[in-house]
Amino acid sequence: MTWLREHRWRIAAAVVALVVVLLGKQFYRDATAADLRWILAPTAQLVSWVSGGHFVYESGAGWIDPHIKFIIAPPCAGLNFALAAFLALALGALPSMTTARATALRLAGAAAVAYVATLVVNTTRIAIAIAMHRGTIDIGGYDRAELHRIEGIVVYLGGLCVLYGIARSVANRSHHVAAR
Amino acid sequence: MSPLADRLRSLRWMLVPIAAYLAITLALPIANGAAARQDFVRHAAWVLGGCVAVVALALAGVTIIELVRTNLWRKR
């Protein structure tokens, strides 16, 4: 009973994080480009800046650059990365979730950081994919689809570890500052 | 404890992001019946291989940093 009382905010936060992940996965399964505009539009804009392309919205398909023949479609939204980042950040912040206010702040912070990180990491992933598509990065005779898949796994997983590492060191630093 | 075990201990924090990634990319799709699909098995193999590669890279990074620090300390 005492244990439950002591950890009630952590348990609540873990449940909220899991529910968000489950609902997010459910939403992503049937989401259209229009449904994902909140994440695809800024991604397409950032990719346009980074790659020098010009992506425009085409209803039903996503963001297309007809010159380089590349499409940023709903599966490219990076929502799986966003959900994984939110889950990792929320779980990592559990020890400091001791009050309702701290829990709400950390969950909101995790969501905001996960969103921004998704834009950055996904832009990187798509920019590399465009470079491979254009031939700027030589992929030799390898299967393009397979390389695109491997590139996604490496960039997303690497990005997730880097993001978590940064969040962890920032949290440790602020903890040390607060302890002084 | 062996140096390798020490280095692995220092990378324990990576369990959280890797577990979150595996939960989203493998556990939830398996729970939704994706395991029966032929392409999912291939995807899962790449994801697991990616996890091993990322941990190996981090381990190599930690080892290099440790070696550089040790050599710098000896020179001083």
Tab-separated table of C-alpha atoms in Angstrom:
chain	number	residue	atom	x	y	z
A	1	MET	CA	0.000	0.000	0.000
A	2	THR	CA	2.809	2.379	0.965
A	3	TRP	CA	4.742	1.376	-2.153
A	4	LEU	CA	1.709	2.147	-4.359
A	5	ARG	CA	1.241	5.491	-2.638
A	6	GLU	CA	4.902	6.369	-3.016
A	7	HIS	CA	5.034	5.445	-6.704
A	8	ARG	CA	1.523	6.478	-7.765
A	9	TRP	CA	2.693	9.268	-10.082
A	10	ARG	CA	5.291	7.036	-11.708
A	11	ILE	CA	2.729	4.298	-12.293
A	12	ALA	CA	0.271	6.866	-13.698
A	13	ALA	CA	2.977	8.259	-16.008
A	14	ALA	CA	3.943	4.790	-17.265
A	15	VAL	CA	0.272	4.014	-17.959
A	16	VAL	CA	-0.197	7.362	-19.778
A	17	ALA	CA	2.944	6.729	-21.868
A	18	LEU	CA	1.764	3.240	-22.835
A	19	VAL	CA	-1.744	4.463	-23.714
A	20	VAL	CA	-0.278	7.270	-25.870
A	21	VAL	CA	1.934	4.720	-27.677
A	22	LEU	CA	-0.962	2.307	-28.286
A	23	LEU	CA	-3.281	5.071	-29.516
A	24	GLY	CA	-0.481	6.544	-31.647
A	25	LYS	CA	0.190	3.199	-33.331
A	26	GLN	CA	-3.539	2.741	-33.939
A	27	PHE	CA	-3.797	6.235	-35.438
A	28	TYR	CA	-0.691	5.761	-37.638
A	29	ARG	CA	-1.991	2.505	-39.126
A	30	ASP	CA	-4.795	4.186	-41.073
A	31	ALA	CA	-3.539	7.795	-41.190
A	32	THR	CA	-3.585	9.675	-44.495
A	33	ALA	CA	-1.161	12.390	-45.584
A	34	ALA	CA	-3.762	14.976	-44.531
A	35	ASP	CA	-4.053	13.405	-41.055
A	36	LEU	CA	-0.262	13.604	-40.697
A	37	ARG	CA	0.067	17.184	-41.970
A	38	TRP	CA	1.189	18.368	-38.489
A	39	ILE	CA	4.375	16.296	-38.812
A	40	LEU	CA	4.781	15.776	-42.577
A	41	ALA	CA	4.488	19.449	-43.571
A	42	PRO	CA	7.368	20.714	-41.348
A	43	THR	CA	9.422	17.639	-42.303
A	44	ALA	CA	8.899	18.337	-46.020
A	45	GLN	CA	9.875	21.985	-45.446
A	46	LEU	CA	13.059	21.029	-43.589
A	47	VAL	CA	13.936	18.412	-46.228
A	48	SER	CA	13.432	21.060	-48.940
A	49	TRP	CA	15.919	23.354	-47.138
A	50	VAL	CA	18.474	20.618	-46.476
A	51	SER	CA	18.342	18.853	-49.835
A	52	GLY	CA	17.700	21.931	-51.984
A	53	GLY	CA	14.522	20.363	-53.323
A	54	HIS	CA	11.007	21.756	-53.520
A	55	PHE	CA	8.365	19.522	-52.001
A	56	VAL	CA	4.739	20.414	-52.608
A	57	TYR	CA	1.616	18.864	-51.142
A	58	GLU	CA	-0.353	16.580	-53.385
A	59	SER	CA	-3.699	15.528	-51.976
A	60	GLY	CA	-3.878	11.849	-51.063
A	61	ALA	CA	-0.211	11.125	-51.766
A	62	GLY	CA	1.917	13.351	-49.554
A	63	TRP	CA	4.693	15.834	-50.331
A	64	ILE	CA	6.237	15.418	-53.771
A	65	ASP	CA	9.264	16.851	-55.530
A	66	PRO	CA	8.588	16.122	-59.212
A	67	HIS	CA	12.099	17.156	-60.290
A	68	ILE	CA	13.914	14.559	-58.211
A	69	LYS	CA	10.935	12.142	-58.350
A	70	PHE	CA	10.763	11.662	-54.598
A	71	ILE	CA	7.714	11.463	-52.374
A	72	ILE	CA	7.403	11.986	-48.646
A	73	ALA	CA	4.413	9.735	-47.980
A	74	PRO	CA	2.620	8.840	-44.705
A	75	PRO	CA	4.991	5.899	-43.935
A	76	CYS	CA	7.850	8.472	-43.985
A	77	ALA	CA	6.262	10.553	-41.202
A	78	GLY	CA	8.516	9.032	-38.526
A	79	LEU	CA	5.649	8.526	-36.103
A	80	ASN	CA	7.150	5.244	-34.900
A	81	PHE	CA	10.324	7.162	-34.000
A	82	ALA	CA	8.244	9.856	-32.288
A	83	LEU	CA	6.422	7.237	-30.208
A	84	ALA	CA	9.660	5.408	-29.329
A	85	ALA	CA	11.303	8.719	-28.367
A	86	PHE	CA	8.309	9.723	-26.212
A	87	LEU	CA	8.272	6.315	-24.515
A	88	ALA	CA	12.037	6.333	-23.855
A	89	LEU	CA	12.031	9.923	-22.539
A	90	ALA	CA	8.970	9.301	-20.360
A	91	LEU	CA	10.449	6.081	-18.919
A	92	GLY	CA	13.801	7.785	-18.370
A	93	ALA	CA	12.120	10.615	-16.450
A	94	LEU	CA	10.151	8.274	-14.151
A	95	PRO	CA	12.521	8.646	-11.154
A	96	SER	CA	11.856	12.394	-11.019
A	97	MET	CA	8.061	12.032	-11.280
A	98	THR	CA	7.178	12.427	-7.632
A	99	THR	CA	4.307	14.917	-7.775
A	100	ALA	CA	1.377	15.532	-10.129
A	101	ARG	CA	2.958	18.759	-11.382
A	102	ALA	CA	6.384	17.182	-12.015
A	103	THR	CA	4.752	14.229	-13.788
A	104	ALA	CA	2.619	16.437	-16.056
A	105	LEU	CA	5.569	18.718	-16.849
A	106	ARG	CA	7.877	15.826	-17.694
A	107	LEU	CA	5.309	14.048	-19.849
A	108	ALA	CA	4.577	17.271	-21.743
A	109	GLY	CA	8.321	17.896	-22.076
A	110	ALA	CA	8.878	14.366	-23.371
A	111	ALA	CA	6.149	14.872	-25.998
A	112	ALA	CA	7.574	18.239	-27.120
A	113	VAL	CA	11.183	16.963	-27.270
A	114	ALA	CA	10.054	13.798	-29.101
A	115	TYR	CA	8.264	15.932	-31.716
A	116	VAL	CA	11.250	18.218	-32.357
A	117	ALA	CA	13.681	15.272	-32.366
A	118	THR	CA	11.481	13.469	-34.885
A	119	LEU	CA	11.652	16.451	-37.239
A	120	VAL	CA	15.463	16.561	-36.970
A	121	VAL	CA	16.125	12.808	-37.207
A	122	ASN	CA	13.526	12.203	-39.903
A	123	THR	CA	14.851	15.102	-41.982
A	124	THR	CA	18.330	13.552	-41.726
A	125	ARG	CA	16.988	10.139	-42.737
A	126	ILE	CA	15.053	11.503	-45.733
A	127	ALA	CA	17.955	13.730	-46.839
A	128	ILE	CA	20.248	10.664	-46.864
A	129	ALA	CA	17.566	8.682	-48.744
A	130	ILE	CA	17.333	11.483	-51.341
A	131	ALA	CA	21.133	11.506	-51.730
A	132	MET	CA	21.049	7.725	-52.305
A	133	HIS	CA	18.141	8.171	-54.746
A	134	ARG	CA	19.977	10.902	-56.667
A	135	GLY	CA	23.196	8.891	-56.724
A	136	THR	CA	25.100	11.460	-54.607
A	137	ILE	CA	25.796	8.564	-52.241
A	138	ASP	CA	26.970	5.586	-54.280
A	139	ILE	CA	25.047	2.447	-53.338
A	140	GLY	CA	26.533	0.271	-56.069
A	141	GLY	CA	24.381	-2.657	-57.104
A	142	TYR	CA	22.585	-3.044	-53.770
A	143	ASP	CA	18.796	-3.271	-53.532
A	144	ARG	CA	17.473	0.284	-53.047
A	145	ALA	CA	14.457	-0.743	-50.964
A	146	GLU	CA	16.594	-2.855	-48.660
A	147	LEU	CA	19.178	-0.079	-48.230
A	148	HIS	CA	16.387	2.415	-47.506
A	149	ARG	CA	15.129	0.070	-44.779
A	150	ILE	CA	18.616	-0.389	-43.257
A	151	GLU	CA	19.279	3.352	-43.414
A	152	GLY	CA	16.007	3.976	-41.568
A	153	ILE	CA	16.862	1.515	-38.809
A	154	VAL	CA	20.398	2.885	-38.341
A	155	VAL	CA	19.346	6.580	-38.346
A	156	TYR	CA	16.292	6.057	-36.134
A	157	LEU	CA	17.987	3.772	-33.599
A	158	GLY	CA	21.172	5.858	-33.526
A	159	GLY	CA	19.097	9.048	-33.239
A	160	LEU	CA	17.049	7.577	-30.417
A	161	CYS	CA	20.161	6.585	-28.439
A	162	VAL	CA	21.768	10.007	-29.009
A	163	LEU	CA	18.540	11.792	-27.987
A	164	TYR	CA	18.218	9.708	-24.833
A	165	GLY	CA	21.900	10.194	-24.011
A	166	ILE	CA	21.551	13.990	-24.347
A	167	ALA	CA	18.342	14.040	-22.256
A	168	ARG	CA	20.040	11.918	-19.600
A	169	SER	CA	23.096	14.143	-19.355
A	170	VAL	CA	20.950	17.331	-19.264
A	171	ALA	CA	18.835	15.799	-16.467
A	172	ASN	CA	21.971	14.752	-14.539
A	173	ARG	CA	23.484	18.221	-14.911
A	174	SER	CA	20.338	20.013	-13.713
A	175	HIS	CA	20.101	17.539	-10.819
A	176	HIS	CA	23.679	18.420	-9.786
A	177	VAL	CA	22.943	22.145	-10.090
A	178	ALA	CA	19.792	21.758	-7.972
A	179	ALA	CA	21.708	19.738	-5.350
A	180	ARG	CA	24.301	22.501	-4.848
B	1	MET	CA	35.124	-7.284	-12.888
B	2	SER	CA	36.554	-7.518	-16.440
B	3	PRO	CA	37.132	-4.337	-18.467
B	4	LEU	CA	34.536	-5.474	-21.027
B	5	ALA	CA	31.926	-6.001	-18.310
B	6	ASP	CA	32.763	-2.532	-16.920
B	7	ARG	CA	32.312	-0.964	-20.342
B	8	LEU	CA	29.023	-2.798	-20.865
B	9	ARG	CA	27.855	-1.569	-17.455
B	10	SER	CA	28.596	2.007	-18.487
B	11	LEU	CA	26.296	1.508	-21.486
B	12	ARG	CA	23.403	0.164	-19.405
B	13	TRP	CA	21.437	3.371	-20.033
B	14	MET	CA	21.096	2.334	-23.702
B	15	LEU	CA	18.664	-0.377	-22.623
B	16	VAL	CA	15.864	2.206	-22.283
B	17	PRO	CA	15.957	3.651	-25.854
B	18	ILE	CA	16.626	0.218	-27.378
B	19	ALA	CA	13.749	-1.334	-25.421
B	20	ALA	CA	11.437	1.521	-26.483
B	21	TYR	CA	12.506	1.056	-30.113
B	22	LEU	CA	11.967	-2.718	-29.970
B	23	ALA	CA	8.571	-2.248	-28.314
B	24	ILE	CA	7.389	0.034	-31.139
B	25	THR	CA	8.973	-1.770	-34.091
B	26	LEU	CA	8.645	-5.415	-33.016
B	27	ALA	CA	6.536	-6.071	-29.905
B	28	LEU	CA	3.441	-4.084	-30.902
B	29	PRO	CA	3.386	-5.335	-34.529
B	30	ILE	CA	3.804	-8.937	-33.241
B	31	ALA	CA	0.911	-8.359	-30.837
B	32	ASN	CA	-1.149	-7.247	-33.858
B	33	GLY	CA	-0.335	-10.448	-35.777
B	34	ALA	CA	2.477	-9.135	-38.006
B	35	ALA	CA	4.710	-12.136	-37.213
B	36	ALA	CA	2.898	-14.238	-39.824
B	37	ARG	CA	4.025	-11.934	-42.635
B	38	GLN	CA	7.129	-13.043	-44.532
B	39	ASP	CA	8.543	-9.499	-44.861
B	40	PHE	CA	8.146	-8.894	-41.117
B	41	VAL	CA	10.643	-11.650	-40.278
B	42	ARG	CA	13.180	-9.923	-42.531
B	43	HIS	CA	12.362	-6.555	-40.972
B	44	ALA	CA	12.764	-8.042	-37.469
B	45	ALA	CA	16.143	-9.502	-38.410
B	46	TRP	CA	17.356	-6.087	-39.606
B	47	VAL	CA	16.013	-4.361	-36.488
B	48	LEU	CA	17.752	-6.841	-34.155
B	49	GLY	CA	20.936	-6.634	-36.229
B	50	GLY	CA	20.719	-2.837	-36.010
B	51	CYS	CA	20.461	-3.014	-32.203
B	52	VAL	CA	23.561	-5.224	-32.013
B	53	ALA	CA	25.415	-2.872	-34.393
B	54	VAL	CA	24.507	0.247	-32.372
B	55	VAL	CA	25.621	-1.370	-29.088
B	56	ALA	CA	28.846	-2.579	-30.759
B	57	LEU	CA	29.503	0.938	-32.077
B	58	ALA	CA	28.882	2.470	-28.655
B	59	LEU	CA	31.165	-0.135	-27.066
B	60	ALA	CA	33.886	0.680	-29.597
B	61	GLY	CA	33.400	4.402	-28.861
B	62	VAL	CA	33.678	3.889	-25.093
B	63	THR	CA	36.797	1.746	-25.572
B	64	ILE	CA	38.459	4.364	-27.794
B	65	ILE	CA	37.649	7.174	-25.334
B	66	GLU	CA	39.035	5.074	-22.482
B	67	LEU	CA	42.240	4.308	-24.400
B	68	VAL	CA	42.737	7.983	-25.315
B	69	ARG	CA	42.162	9.061	-21.692
B	70	THR	CA	44.548	6.414	-20.336
B	71	ASN	CA	47.284	7.392	-22.813
B	72	LEU	CA	46.849	11.107	-22.077
B	73	TRP	CA	47.039	10.428	-18.348
B	74	ARG	CA	50.241	8.353	-18.814
B	75	LYS	CA	51.850	11.135	-20.867
B	76	ARG	CA	51.178	13.643	-18.104
